[in-house]
Coordinates of C-alpha atoms in Angstrom, one line a residue:
Chain A
M19 CA 68.5 -16.9 6.0
G20 CA 64.9 -17.6 7.0
T21 CA 61.9 -17.7 4.7
I22 CA 61.1 -14.0 5.4
G23 CA 64.7 -13.0 4.6
T24 CA 64.6 -15.0 1.3
V25 CA 61.4 -13.4 0.1
F26 CA 62.7 -9.9 1.3
A27 CA 66.0 -10.4 -0.7
K28 CA 64.2 -11.6 -3.8
E29 CA 61.7 -8.7 -3.7
V30 CA 64.4 -6.1 -3.3
L31 CA 66.4 -7.5 -6.1
D32 CA 63.4 -7.9 -8.3
N33 CA 62.3 -4.3 -7.7
F34 CA 65.7 -2.7 -8.1
R35 CA 65.7 -4.2 -11.6
D36 CA 62.2 -2.8 -12.3
R37 CA 62.4 0.6 -13.9
R38 CA 58.8 1.4 -13.0
T39 CA 59.3 0.9 -9.3
L40 CA 62.6 2.8 -9.3
L41 CA 61.1 5.6 -11.1
S42 CA 58.1 6.0 -8.8
A43 CA 59.9 5.1 -5.6
L44 CA 63.2 6.9 -6.0
I45 CA 62.6 9.7 -8.4
M46 CA 59.0 10.8 -8.8
G47 CA 57.9 10.4 -5.3
P48 CA 60.9 12.1 -3.6
L49 CA 61.4 14.9 -6.2
F50 CA 57.8 15.9 -6.9
G51 CA 57.4 17.7 -3.6
P52 CA 60.6 19.7 -3.4
I53 CA 60.3 20.8 -7.0
L54 CA 56.7 22.0 -6.5
F55 CA 57.7 23.6 -3.3
A56 CA 60.7 25.5 -4.7
F57 CA 58.4 26.7 -7.5
I58 CA 55.7 28.0 -5.1
I59 CA 58.2 29.6 -2.8
N60 CA 60.0 31.3 -5.6
L61 CA 56.7 32.7 -7.0
S62 CA 55.7 34.1 -3.6
I63 CA 59.1 35.6 -3.1
Q64 CA 58.9 37.3 -6.4
R65 CA 55.4 38.6 -5.6
S66 CA 56.1 39.9 -2.2
L67 CA 59.2 41.7 -3.4
S68 CA 57.4 43.3 -6.4
D69 CA 54.5 44.4 -4.1
A70 CA 56.3 47.0 -2.0
E71 CA 59.2 48.1 -4.2
E72 CA 58.1 48.3 -7.8
T73 CA 56.4 51.4 -9.2
L74 CA 52.9 50.8 -10.1
D75 CA 51.4 52.4 -13.2
V76 CA 48.0 53.7 -12.4
P77 CA 45.7 55.3 -15.0
V78 CA 43.9 58.2 -13.4
I79 CA 40.9 60.0 -15.0
G80 CA 40.8 63.6 -14.1
A81 CA 44.1 63.9 -12.4
E82 CA 44.2 67.5 -13.6
H83 CA 41.3 68.3 -11.2
A84 CA 43.4 67.3 -8.1
P85 CA 47.1 68.1 -8.6
N86 CA 47.9 67.7 -4.9
L87 CA 46.4 64.2 -4.8
A88 CA 48.3 63.4 -8.0
S89 CA 51.6 64.3 -6.5
Y90 CA 50.7 62.5 -3.3
L91 CA 50.2 59.3 -5.3
E92 CA 53.5 59.8 -7.1
S93 CA 55.2 60.1 -3.7
R94 CA 53.7 56.6 -2.8
N95 CA 55.4 55.1 -5.8
L96 CA 52.3 55.1 -8.0
R97 CA 53.0 56.6 -11.4
I98 CA 50.0 58.3 -13.0
V99 CA 49.7 57.3 -16.7
D100 CA 47.2 58.0 -19.4
A101 CA 43.8 56.9 -18.7
P102 CA 40.8 56.0 -20.8
E103 CA 38.7 59.1 -21.8
S104 CA 35.6 58.5 -19.7
R105 CA 34.5 56.5 -16.7
D106 CA 32.6 54.1 -19.0
A107 CA 35.6 53.6 -21.1
A108 CA 37.6 52.8 -18.0
I109 CA 35.1 50.3 -16.8
A110 CA 35.1 48.6 -20.2
A111 CA 39.0 48.6 -20.1
V112 CA 39.0 47.0 -16.7
E113 CA 36.4 44.4 -17.8
T114 CA 38.5 43.4 -20.8
G115 CA 41.6 43.2 -18.7
Q116 CA 43.3 46.0 -20.5
H117 CA 43.9 47.7 -17.1
D118 CA 43.9 46.1 -13.7
V119 CA 42.8 49.2 -11.8
V120 CA 41.7 52.8 -12.9
V121 CA 41.1 55.7 -10.6
Y122 CA 38.3 58.1 -11.5
I123 CA 38.4 61.6 -10.1
P124 CA 35.2 63.6 -10.9
G125 CA 35.6 67.3 -12.1
N126 CA 33.8 68.7 -9.0
I127 CA 36.5 67.5 -6.5
G128 CA 38.1 70.9 -6.0
E129 CA 34.8 72.6 -5.3
R130 CA 33.6 69.8 -2.9
L131 CA 36.9 69.9 -1.0
R132 CA 36.7 73.7 -0.6
Q133 CA 33.2 73.3 0.8
S134 CA 34.4 70.6 3.2
L135 CA 32.0 68.2 1.6
P136 CA 33.0 64.5 1.0
A137 CA 34.4 64.3 -2.5
R138 CA 33.8 61.0 -4.4
I139 CA 36.7 59.1 -5.8
E140 CA 36.2 55.7 -7.6
V141 CA 38.7 52.9 -7.7
I142 CA 37.6 50.7 -10.6
S143 CA 39.0 47.1 -10.5
D144 CA 37.9 43.5 -11.0
Q145 CA 37.7 41.9 -7.6
A146 CA 37.7 38.5 -9.1
N147 CA 41.2 39.0 -10.4
S148 CA 43.7 38.4 -7.5
A149 CA 46.6 40.4 -9.1
A150 CA 44.2 43.3 -9.6
T151 CA 42.9 43.1 -6.1
R152 CA 46.5 43.5 -4.8
D153 CA 47.0 46.6 -7.0
A154 CA 43.7 48.1 -6.0
R155 CA 44.6 47.6 -2.4
R156 CA 47.8 49.5 -2.9
V157 CA 45.9 52.4 -4.6
R158 CA 43.2 52.4 -2.0
S159 CA 45.7 52.6 0.9
A160 CA 47.5 55.5 -0.8
L161 CA 44.1 57.2 -1.1
Y162 CA 43.3 56.6 2.6
G163 CA 46.8 58.1 3.3
Y164 CA 45.8 61.2 1.5
N165 CA 42.5 61.3 3.3
Q166 CA 44.2 61.2 6.6
E167 CA 46.5 64.1 5.6
L168 CA 43.4 66.2 4.6
V169 CA 41.8 65.4 8.0
A170 CA 44.9 66.4 9.9
M171 CA 45.1 69.6 7.9
R172 CA 41.5 70.5 8.4
L173 CA 41.5 69.9 12.2
A174 CA 44.8 71.8 12.5
A175 CA 43.1 74.8 10.8
R176 CA 40.4 74.7 13.4
G177 CA 42.9 74.5 16.2
I178 CA 42.1 70.9 17.1
S179 CA 44.8 68.3 17.6
P180 CA 44.4 65.5 14.9
L181 CA 44.9 63.1 17.8
A182 CA 41.5 64.1 19.1
V183 CA 39.8 62.1 16.3
Q184 CA 42.0 59.1 16.8
P185 CA 40.9 57.7 20.2
L186 CA 42.4 54.3 19.5
N187 CA 45.8 53.4 18.1
I188 CA 45.6 49.9 17.1
D189 CA 48.8 48.1 16.6
D190 CA 49.5 44.5 15.6
V191 CA 52.2 42.8 17.7
D192 CA 53.4 39.8 15.8
V193 CA 55.0 37.3 18.1
S194 CA 55.8 34.8 15.4
T195 CA 59.4 33.8 15.0
P196 CA 61.0 33.4 11.7
S197 CA 60.8 29.6 12.3
G198 CA 57.2 29.9 13.2
R199 CA 56.3 31.8 10.1
S200 CA 58.2 29.0 8.1
A201 CA 55.8 26.4 9.6
L202 CA 52.9 27.8 7.8
L203 CA 54.5 27.1 4.5
L204 CA 56.6 24.2 5.5
G205 CA 53.5 22.4 6.9
M206 CA 53.1 21.3 3.4
M207 CA 56.3 19.3 3.7
S208 CA 54.8 16.5 5.7
Y209 CA 52.1 16.1 3.0
F210 CA 54.9 15.5 0.5
F211 CA 56.8 13.2 2.8
I212 CA 53.8 10.9 3.3
F213 CA 53.0 11.1 -0.4
S214 CA 56.5 10.1 -1.3
L215 CA 56.8 7.2 1.2
M216 CA 53.5 5.8 -0.1
M217 CA 54.7 6.0 -3.6
G218 CA 57.8 4.2 -2.7
G219 CA 55.9 1.1 -1.7
M220 CA 53.0 1.2 -4.1
Y221 CA 54.4 -1.2 -6.7
L222 CA 55.6 -3.7 -4.2
A223 CA 52.3 -3.7 -2.4
I224 CA 50.5 -4.4 -5.7
D225 CA 53.0 -7.0 -6.6
S226 CA 52.4 -9.2 -3.6
T227 CA 49.0 -10.1 -4.6
A228 CA 47.6 -8.7 -7.9
G229 CA 51.0 -8.7 -9.5
E230 CA 52.0 -12.2 -8.6
R231 CA 48.5 -13.4 -9.6
E232 CA 48.6 -11.7 -13.0
R233 CA 52.0 -13.0 -13.8
G234 CA 50.9 -16.6 -12.8
S235 CA 53.6 -16.9 -10.2
L236 CA 51.2 -16.8 -7.2
E237 CA 50.1 -20.4 -7.4
P238 CA 53.6 -21.9 -7.8
L239 CA 54.6 -19.7 -4.8
L240 CA 51.8 -20.8 -2.6
S241 CA 52.4 -24.5 -3.5
L242 CA 55.8 -24.3 -1.8
P243 CA 56.4 -25.7 1.7
V244 CA 56.3 -22.3 3.4
T245 CA 53.5 -20.7 5.4
R246 CA 51.8 -17.8 3.7
D247 CA 52.3 -15.5 6.8
R248 CA 56.1 -15.6 6.0
L249 CA 55.6 -14.8 2.3
I250 CA 53.5 -11.8 3.1
L251 CA 55.8 -10.6 5.9
G252 CA 58.8 -10.8 3.6
K253 CA 56.9 -8.8 0.9
I254 CA 55.7 -6.2 3.3
S255 CA 59.2 -5.8 4.7
A256 CA 60.6 -5.3 1.2
A257 CA 57.9 -2.6 0.6
C258 CA 59.0 -1.0 3.9
L259 CA 62.6 -0.8 2.7
F260 CA 61.6 1.0 -0.5
M261 CA 59.4 3.3 1.4
M262 CA 62.3 4.2 3.7
L263 CA 64.5 4.9 0.8
S264 CA 61.9 7.1 -0.8
L265 CA 61.3 9.0 2.4
A266 CA 64.9 9.5 3.0
L267 CA 65.5 10.8 -0.5
S268 CA 62.4 13.1 -0.2
M269 CA 63.8 14.5 3.0
L270 CA 67.2 15.1 1.6
A271 CA 65.7 16.7 -1.4
F272 CA 63.8 19.1 0.8
F273 CA 66.9 19.7 2.8
V274 CA 68.8 20.7 -0.2
A275 CA 65.9 22.8 -1.7
L276 CA 65.5 24.7 1.6
N277 CA 69.1 25.6 1.7
F278 CA 69.1 27.0 -1.8
L279 CA 65.8 29.0 -1.5
P280 CA 66.1 32.6 -0.3
L281 CA 63.6 32.0 2.5
E282 CA 64.9 34.8 4.7
Q283 CA 63.4 37.2 2.2
L284 CA 60.0 35.9 3.3
G285 CA 61.0 36.3 6.9
M286 CA 61.4 32.6 7.4
T287 CA 64.2 30.5 8.9
P288 CA 63.0 26.9 8.8
N289 CA 64.5 24.7 11.4
F290 CA 65.3 21.9 9.1
G291 CA 68.9 21.0 9.6
L292 CA 70.3 17.5 9.3
P293 CA 69.5 16.7 13.0
V294 CA 65.9 17.6 12.4
V295 CA 65.9 15.6 9.2
G296 CA 67.1 12.6 11.2
K297 CA 64.5 13.1 13.8
A298 CA 61.7 13.6 11.4
F299 CA 62.8 10.4 9.6
L300 CA 62.5 8.5 12.8
L301 CA 59.2 10.0 13.6
L302 CA 57.8 8.9 10.3
L303 CA 59.2 5.4 10.4
P304 CA 56.2 3.9 12.2
F305 CA 54.0 5.2 9.5
I306 CA 55.9 3.3 6.9
L307 CA 54.7 -0.1 8.3
L308 CA 51.1 1.2 8.4
G309 CA 51.3 2.5 4.8
A310 CA 52.9 -0.8 3.5
A311 CA 50.3 -2.9 5.2
L312 CA 47.4 -0.7 4.1
M313 CA 48.4 -0.7 0.5
T314 CA 49.0 -4.5 0.5
L315 CA 45.6 -5.0 2.1
V316 CA 43.8 -2.9 -0.4
A317 CA 45.7 -4.4 -3.4
S318 CA 44.8 -7.9 -2.1
F319 CA 41.1 -7.2 -2.9
T320 CA 41.6 -6.1 -6.4
K321 CA 41.2 -8.3 -9.5
S322 CA 44.0 -7.1 -11.6
Y323 CA 47.2 -5.0 -11.6
R324 CA 45.4 -2.0 -13.2
E325 CA 42.6 -2.2 -10.8
A326 CA 45.1 -2.2 -7.9
Q327 CA 46.9 0.8 -9.4
T328 CA 43.6 2.8 -9.6
W329 CA 42.7 2.0 -5.9
L330 CA 46.1 2.7 -4.6
S331 CA 46.5 6.0 -6.5
G332 CA 43.3 7.1 -4.6
L333 CA 44.7 5.6 -1.4
L334 CA 47.8 7.8 -1.7
L335 CA 45.5 10.7 -0.9
A336 CA 43.9 9.1 2.2
P337 CA 46.7 9.8 4.7
T338 CA 47.1 13.4 3.4
L339 CA 43.5 14.2 4.0
P340 CA 43.8 14.9 7.8
I341 CA 46.8 17.0 7.1
L342 CA 44.8 19.1 4.6
I343 CA 41.9 19.5 7.0
V344 CA 44.3 20.5 9.8
S345 CA 46.1 23.0 7.5
V346 CA 42.9 24.6 6.6
L347 CA 41.5 24.8 10.2
T348 CA 45.0 25.5 11.6
L349 CA 44.6 23.3 14.6
R350 CA 47.1 23.3 17.4
P351 CA 48.6 19.9 18.6
Q352 CA 46.4 18.2 21.1
T353 CA 46.8 14.9 22.8
V354 CA 43.7 13.4 21.0
Y355 CA 45.2 14.2 17.6
M356 CA 48.2 12.0 18.4
F357 CA 46.1 8.9 18.1
I358 CA 45.5 9.6 14.4
P359 CA 48.3 8.4 12.1
S360 CA 49.6 10.9 9.6
L361 CA 47.9 13.7 11.5
S362 CA 50.2 13.2 14.6
Q363 CA 53.3 13.0 12.4
H364 CA 52.3 16.1 10.6
L365 CA 51.6 18.1 13.8
L366 CA 54.9 17.0 15.4
L367 CA 56.8 17.8 12.3
V368 CA 55.3 21.3 12.2
D369 CA 56.4 21.8 15.8
M370 CA 59.9 20.6 15.0
V371 CA 60.2 23.0 12.0
K372 CA 58.9 25.8 14.3
N373 CA 61.7 24.9 16.7
E374 CA 59.3 24.2 19.5
P375 CA 59.9 21.6 22.1
L376 CA 58.1 18.3 21.5
D377 CA 55.9 16.8 24.2
P378 CA 57.3 13.4 25.0
L379 CA 53.8 12.1 25.7
H380 CA 52.7 13.2 22.2
V381 CA 55.7 11.5 20.5
T382 CA 55.0 8.3 22.5
I383 CA 51.4 8.2 21.6
S384 CA 52.0 9.0 18.0
V385 CA 54.7 6.3 17.7
V386 CA 52.9 3.6 19.7
C387 CA 49.5 4.2 18.1
T388 CA 50.7 4.3 14.5
L389 CA 52.8 1.1 15.1
A390 CA 49.9 -0.7 16.7
I391 CA 47.6 0.1 13.7
G392 CA 50.4 -0.9 11.4
I393 CA 50.9 -4.2 13.1
A394 CA 47.1 -4.8 13.2
L395 CA 46.9 -4.2 9.4
T396 CA 49.9 -6.5 8.7
W397 CA 48.1 -9.2 10.7
L398 CA 45.0 -8.7 8.7
C399 CA 47.0 -8.9 5.5
A400 CA 48.4 -12.2 6.7
R401 CA 44.9 -13.5 7.4
L402 CA 43.6 -12.4 4.0
Y403 CA 46.6 -14.0 2.3
R404 CA 45.3 -17.3 3.5
R405 CA 41.9 -17.1 1.8
E406 CA 41.2 -18.8 -1.5
G407 CA 39.8 -15.6 -3.1
L408 CA 43.3 -14.5 -3.3
L409 CA 43.8 -16.6 -6.4
G410 CA 41.3 -14.5 -8.2
Chain B
M12 CA 51.7 -41.6 -3.2
I13 CA 48.7 -39.5 -3.7
R14 CA 45.3 -40.6 -2.4
V15 CA 42.1 -38.7 -3.3
D16 CA 38.8 -39.7 -1.5
D17 CA 35.4 -38.4 -2.6
I18 CA 36.3 -34.7 -2.8
H19 CA 33.8 -32.0 -3.7
K20 CA 34.5 -28.4 -4.6
S21 CA 32.1 -25.7 -5.7
F22 CA 32.7 -22.1 -6.8
G23 CA 29.4 -20.3 -6.0
K24 CA 26.9 -22.2 -8.1
V25 CA 29.4 -24.0 -10.3
R26 CA 30.0 -27.5 -8.9
A27 CA 33.5 -28.1 -10.3
V28 CA 34.3 -31.3 -8.6
R29 CA 31.6 -33.6 -7.2
G30 CA 32.9 -36.8 -5.6
L31 CA 36.3 -37.6 -7.2
G32 CA 38.5 -40.3 -5.8
F33 CA 41.5 -42.2 -7.0
T34 CA 45.0 -43.2 -6.0
A35 CA 48.3 -42.3 -7.8
P36 CA 51.0 -44.8 -6.6
D37 CA 54.7 -44.3 -6.4
G38 CA 56.7 -45.4 -9.4
K39 CA 53.8 -44.9 -11.8
I40 CA 52.6 -42.2 -14.0
T41 CA 48.9 -41.3 -13.5
G42 CA 47.1 -39.2 -16.0
L43 CA 44.0 -37.1 -15.3
L44 CA 42.2 -37.0 -18.7
G45 CA 39.1 -35.0 -19.5
P46 CA 37.6 -32.3 -21.6
N47 CA 38.0 -28.6 -20.7
G48 CA 36.1 -27.7 -17.5
A49 CA 36.0 -31.3 -16.3
G50 CA 37.4 -30.5 -12.9
K51 CA 41.1 -31.6 -13.5
S52 CA 42.7 -28.3 -12.5
T53 CA 40.4 -27.9 -9.5
T54 CA 41.4 -31.4 -8.3
L55 CA 45.1 -30.7 -8.8
R56 CA 44.8 -27.3 -7.0
V57 CA 43.3 -29.1 -4.0
L58 CA 46.3 -31.5 -4.1
Y59 CA 48.9 -28.7 -4.1
T60 CA 46.9 -27.1 -1.4
V61 CA 45.9 -23.7 -2.8
L62 CA 42.3 -24.8 -2.6
R63 CA 40.4 -26.5 0.2
P64 CA 37.9 -29.2 -0.7
D65 CA 34.3 -28.5 0.5
S66 CA 34.1 -32.2 1.6
G67 CA 36.1 -35.3 1.2
S68 CA 39.8 -35.7 1.8
A69 CA 43.1 -36.1 0.1
T70 CA 46.6 -37.2 1.3
I71 CA 50.1 -37.0 -0.1
D72 CA 52.4 -39.6 1.4
G73 CA 49.9 -39.8 4.2
H74 CA 49.8 -36.1 4.9
D75 CA 46.4 -34.6 4.8
V76 CA 46.3 -31.6 2.3
V77 CA 44.0 -29.6 4.6
T78 CA 45.1 -30.3 8.2
D79 CA 48.7 -31.0 7.4
S80 CA 49.2 -28.9 4.3
L81 CA 52.7 -27.8 5.0
A82 CA 54.0 -31.4 5.2
A83 CA 52.0 -32.3 2.1
R84 CA 53.6 -29.5 0.2
R85 CA 57.1 -30.5 1.4
C86 CA 56.9 -33.8 -0.4
T87 CA 55.3 -32.3 -3.5
G88 CA 56.5 -30.4 -6.6
A89 CA 53.7 -28.7 -8.4
L90 CA 53.6 -27.1 -11.9
P91 CA 50.3 -25.1 -11.9
H92 CA 48.6 -24.3 -15.1
G93 CA 50.2 -21.4 -16.9
A94 CA 52.9 -21.0 -14.2
G95 CA 54.6 -17.7 -14.4
L96 CA 58.1 -16.6 -13.7
Y97 CA 59.6 -13.4 -12.3
P98 CA 60.6 -11.5 -15.4
H99 CA 63.3 -9.4 -13.8
L100 CA 65.1 -12.4 -12.5
T101 CA 67.3 -14.7 -14.5
A102 CA 66.1 -18.4 -15.0
R103 CA 68.7 -19.5 -12.5
E104 CA 67.6 -16.9 -9.9
N105 CA 64.0 -18.0 -10.3
I106 CA 65.0 -21.6 -9.6
V107 CA 67.3 -20.6 -6.6
Y108 CA 64.6 -18.5 -5.1
F109 CA 62.2 -21.6 -5.0
A110 CA 65.0 -23.8 -3.8
K111 CA 65.7 -21.5 -0.9
L112 CA 62.0 -21.3 0.0
C113 CA 61.8 -25.1 -0.1
G114 CA 64.5 -25.0 2.6
L115 CA 67.3 -26.6 0.7
P116 CA 70.5 -26.2 2.8
K117 CA 73.1 -23.9 1.5
S118 CA 75.6 -26.6 1.0
E119 CA 73.4 -28.6 -1.4
L120 CA 71.7 -25.6 -3.0
N121 CA 74.1 -24.8 -5.9
G122 CA 74.6 -28.4 -6.7
R123 CA 71.0 -29.2 -6.9
V124 CA 70.2 -26.1 -9.0
D125 CA 73.1 -26.9 -11.4
R126 CA 71.8 -30.5 -11.7
I127 CA 68.2 -29.6 -12.5
I128 CA 69.3 -27.0 -15.0
E129 CA 71.4 -29.7 -16.7
Q130 CA 68.6 -32.2 -16.5
L131 CA 66.1 -29.9 -18.2
D132 CA 68.7 -28.7 -20.7
I133 CA 68.3 -24.9 -19.9
G134 CA 72.0 -24.2 -19.3
D135 CA 72.1 -21.8 -22.3
I136 CA 69.3 -19.6 -20.9
A137 CA 70.0 -19.9 -17.2
H138 CA 71.7 -16.6 -16.9
R139 CA 69.2 -14.6 -19.0
R140 CA 66.3 -12.7 -17.5
T141 CA 63.2 -14.6 -18.1
K142 CA 61.3 -11.6 -19.7
G143 CA 60.6 -12.5 -23.3
F144 CA 61.2 -16.3 -22.9
S145 CA 59.2 -18.6 -25.2
Q146 CA 56.5 -20.7 -23.9
G147 CA 58.7 -23.8 -24.0
E148 CA 61.6 -22.0 -22.2
R149 CA 59.2 -20.7 -19.6
T150 CA 57.6 -24.2 -19.0
R151 CA 61.0 -25.7 -18.6
V152 CA 62.2 -23.2 -16.1
A153 CA 58.9 -23.5 -14.2
L154 CA 59.4 -27.3 -14.2
A155 CA 63.0 -27.0 -12.9
R156 CA 61.7 -24.7 -10.2
A157 CA 59.1 -27.2 -9.2
L158 CA 61.4 -30.1 -9.1
V159 CA 64.5 -28.5 -7.6
H160 CA 63.9 -29.9 -4.1
D161 CA 63.6 -33.4 -5.5
P162 CA 60.0 -34.1 -4.4
Q163 CA 58.7 -37.6 -4.1
N164 CA 55.3 -36.6 -5.7
V165 CA 55.1 -34.5 -8.8
I166 CA 51.9 -32.7 -9.9
L167 CA 51.7 -31.3 -13.4
D168 CA 48.7 -29.3 -14.7
E169 CA 48.7 -29.5 -18.5
P170 CA 52.5 -29.4 -18.7
S171 CA 52.6 -29.9 -22.5
N172 CA 50.4 -26.9 -23.2
G173 CA 52.0 -24.7 -25.8
L174 CA 55.1 -26.8 -26.2
D175 CA 56.5 -27.7 -29.6
V176 CA 57.4 -31.2 -30.7
M177 CA 60.9 -31.2 -29.3
A178 CA 60.0 -29.7 -26.0
T179 CA 57.1 -32.2 -25.6
R180 CA 59.5 -35.1 -26.3
A181 CA 61.9 -33.7 -23.6
L182 CA 59.1 -33.4 -21.2
R183 CA 58.0 -36.9 -21.9
E184 CA 61.5 -38.2 -21.2
L185 CA 61.7 -36.3 -18.0
I186 CA 58.4 -37.8 -16.8
L187 CA 59.7 -41.2 -17.6
Q188 CA 62.9 -40.5 -15.7
L189 CA 60.9 -39.5 -12.7
K190 CA 58.9 -42.7 -12.9
A191 CA 62.2 -44.8 -13.1
A192 CA 63.4 -43.0 -9.9
G193 CA 60.3 -44.2 -8.2
R194 CA 58.5 -41.0 -8.0
C195 CA 54.7 -40.6 -8.1
V196 CA 53.8 -38.5 -11.1
L197 CA 50.2 -37.2 -11.5
F198 CA 49.5 -35.0 -14.5
S199 CA 46.5 -33.7 -16.3
S200 CA 45.9 -33.3 -20.0
H201 CA 43.1 -33.1 -22.5
V202 CA 45.2 -34.7 -25.2
M203 CA 44.4 -38.3 -25.2
Q204 CA 47.3 -39.6 -27.3
E205 CA 49.7 -38.0 -24.8
V206 CA 48.1 -39.7 -21.9
A207 CA 47.8 -43.0 -23.7
A208 CA 51.4 -43.0 -24.6
L209 CA 52.8 -42.1 -21.2
C210 CA 50.5 -43.2 -18.4
D211 CA 50.3 -46.4 -16.5
D212 CA 46.9 -45.4 -15.1
I213 CA 44.3 -43.2 -16.6
V214 CA 41.6 -41.4 -14.7
I215 CA 39.0 -40.1 -17.1
V216 CA 37.1 -37.1 -15.6
A217 CA 34.0 -35.4 -16.9
N218 CA 31.6 -32.9 -15.1
G219 CA 33.5 -33.2 -11.9
R220 CA 33.1 -37.0 -11.7
I221 CA 35.1 -40.0 -12.6
A222 CA 34.0 -41.5 -15.9
A223 CA 36.5 -44.4 -16.0
V224 CA 39.7 -45.6 -14.2
G225 CA 42.3 -48.1 -15.2
T226 CA 45.1 -48.7 -17.7
A227 CA 44.4 -47.9 -21.4
N228 CA 43.7 -51.6 -22.1
E229 CA 41.3 -51.9 -19.2
I230 CA 39.4 -48.9 -20.3
R231 CA 39.2 -50.2 -23.9
E232 CA 37.9 -53.5 -22.6
R233 CA 35.3 -52.0 -20.3
T234 CA 33.9 -49.7 -23.0
G235 CA 34.1 -52.3 -25.7
C236 CA 35.9 -50.0 -28.0
E237 CA 39.1 -50.9 -29.9
D238 CA 40.2 -47.3 -30.4
L239 CA 41.1 -45.3 -27.2
E240 CA 39.5 -42.2 -28.6
D241 CA 36.2 -44.0 -29.0
A242 CA 36.6 -45.5 -25.5
F243 CA 37.2 -41.9 -24.2
V244 CA 34.0 -40.6 -25.9
A245 CA 32.0 -43.7 -24.7
A246 CA 33.2 -43.2 -21.2
L247 CA 32.2 -39.5 -21.3
K248 CA 28.7 -40.4 -22.5
G249 CA 28.1 -42.5 -19.4
V250 CA 28.6 -39.6 -17.1
P251 CA 25.3 -37.7 -16.0
D252 CA 25.4 -33.9 -16.2

């Protein structure tokens, strides 16, 4: 066994005995994502189900002035309940959060309608409250429906086809597939994968410089007849192993979570079977070297273990930044993006989950470019491991 | 044999070593004696090649510590000041790790490790993880780790720091054994009695310079002091700031 192998074996043994490393690499990192994910999905499933089906209680002031409107609302699954006495009381009740939405029908509505004049109806809600906004939207859409019925009736009474006032019939044609719709939500997955793989190597990366120094084992190690390049390579490869484990666990956890979540109810069928898990793992492999080298590099500049921890916690977010930006801007994969590590892996992963064919050129650029940067950073680590400042 | 020739080393504005030179021959114990901050550790760190001198040179068995540092390290065993162990590994695993890194062949490895464990009398703690070891236990394991490849030259930086009487005695015996085996032993200390009791040659260092070199008797004669402590103080006074 060569020097690199000796260092590698020792680091692996050492870290398997370290509860802190195991906790962060094999439990917190891999499970944080899937658990959060399952939580969010469950929440949105519950919400979307409650939206359409559940009866919504709506306080209506002056329902007695418009019995037809009231029965129309009931037919739209909105139950009219007791309302505050006046419009002012209603506004106060919405402000204090006692009611999410209140409908106010003025007493003159019957007269206005008979004269074919616009009748005023108020939907009182707090637009800053997202739950209230959803309820208000339902109420408003029911009121628009009633409005359309009145239009049709009036036109029919005058012998005009209601179609005459509807020159355009606008229809949304949604071409997204169930896999495609999944991609929107599952785009988050690559964020968690990268987070998890970075967590997996964090403590090992700190250990190779700041940790060894703080323990006082760095000088004895450096006084041995081995070149420092080999020491750092052994340490980086051990970090890579832990990152791989962390990533594999994270992917399996997602695989299990996605199988248990009722995603079909959201109209999603994620393409994340075991073959895709395998491919995604291979796709992220080059990023592991880059992550390990980057963390080792940053840790080598720090003065103490704690300082290294602070810097690396911040660094965990760096590779996820491009992903966040892309998710917000919803960019499509382009060849230029493939040169950017983490971004390229994210975009390719999203395509995979969408069940779209991967461009071989994109995959090649992503792998080669990420690997090249990883190797360059490793080389830099080895260079920096030679400087005296390392001893602190 | 260790040769140091006019080395200088500064850390920023602090001139830790300014023109130190001496020779530590085989089969003898050479003591680097001096107050705290005299430049002893810096000199030894240059010798076990974790620091590079700004100027001057040093060789170990003829290998330059800068240009041929790997060869110099190969014939050296070093115990740096406050040497730490890997707390999740057992004492034996700590020693085996260093033995492997020193390139001991597999066939000799276990035998060597067992022998050094016996020699340093750490058999009873060999299979315990080193987390929570006492200072004495830690030093002995670190020493075993440094000597496992049977180096010709041994560099010890304040090895008796934090050791109790029994451990200090054991250490002294080990150093004498190394001498008897023809090794070159160079160690630093700020405790004069220890150096006087053990060393063949004494190098008194102050402010990064040599204050006096020689056997204990020679230094007494030269300073004109009967008592070695007085001689030490007298030697220090002769050194400019």
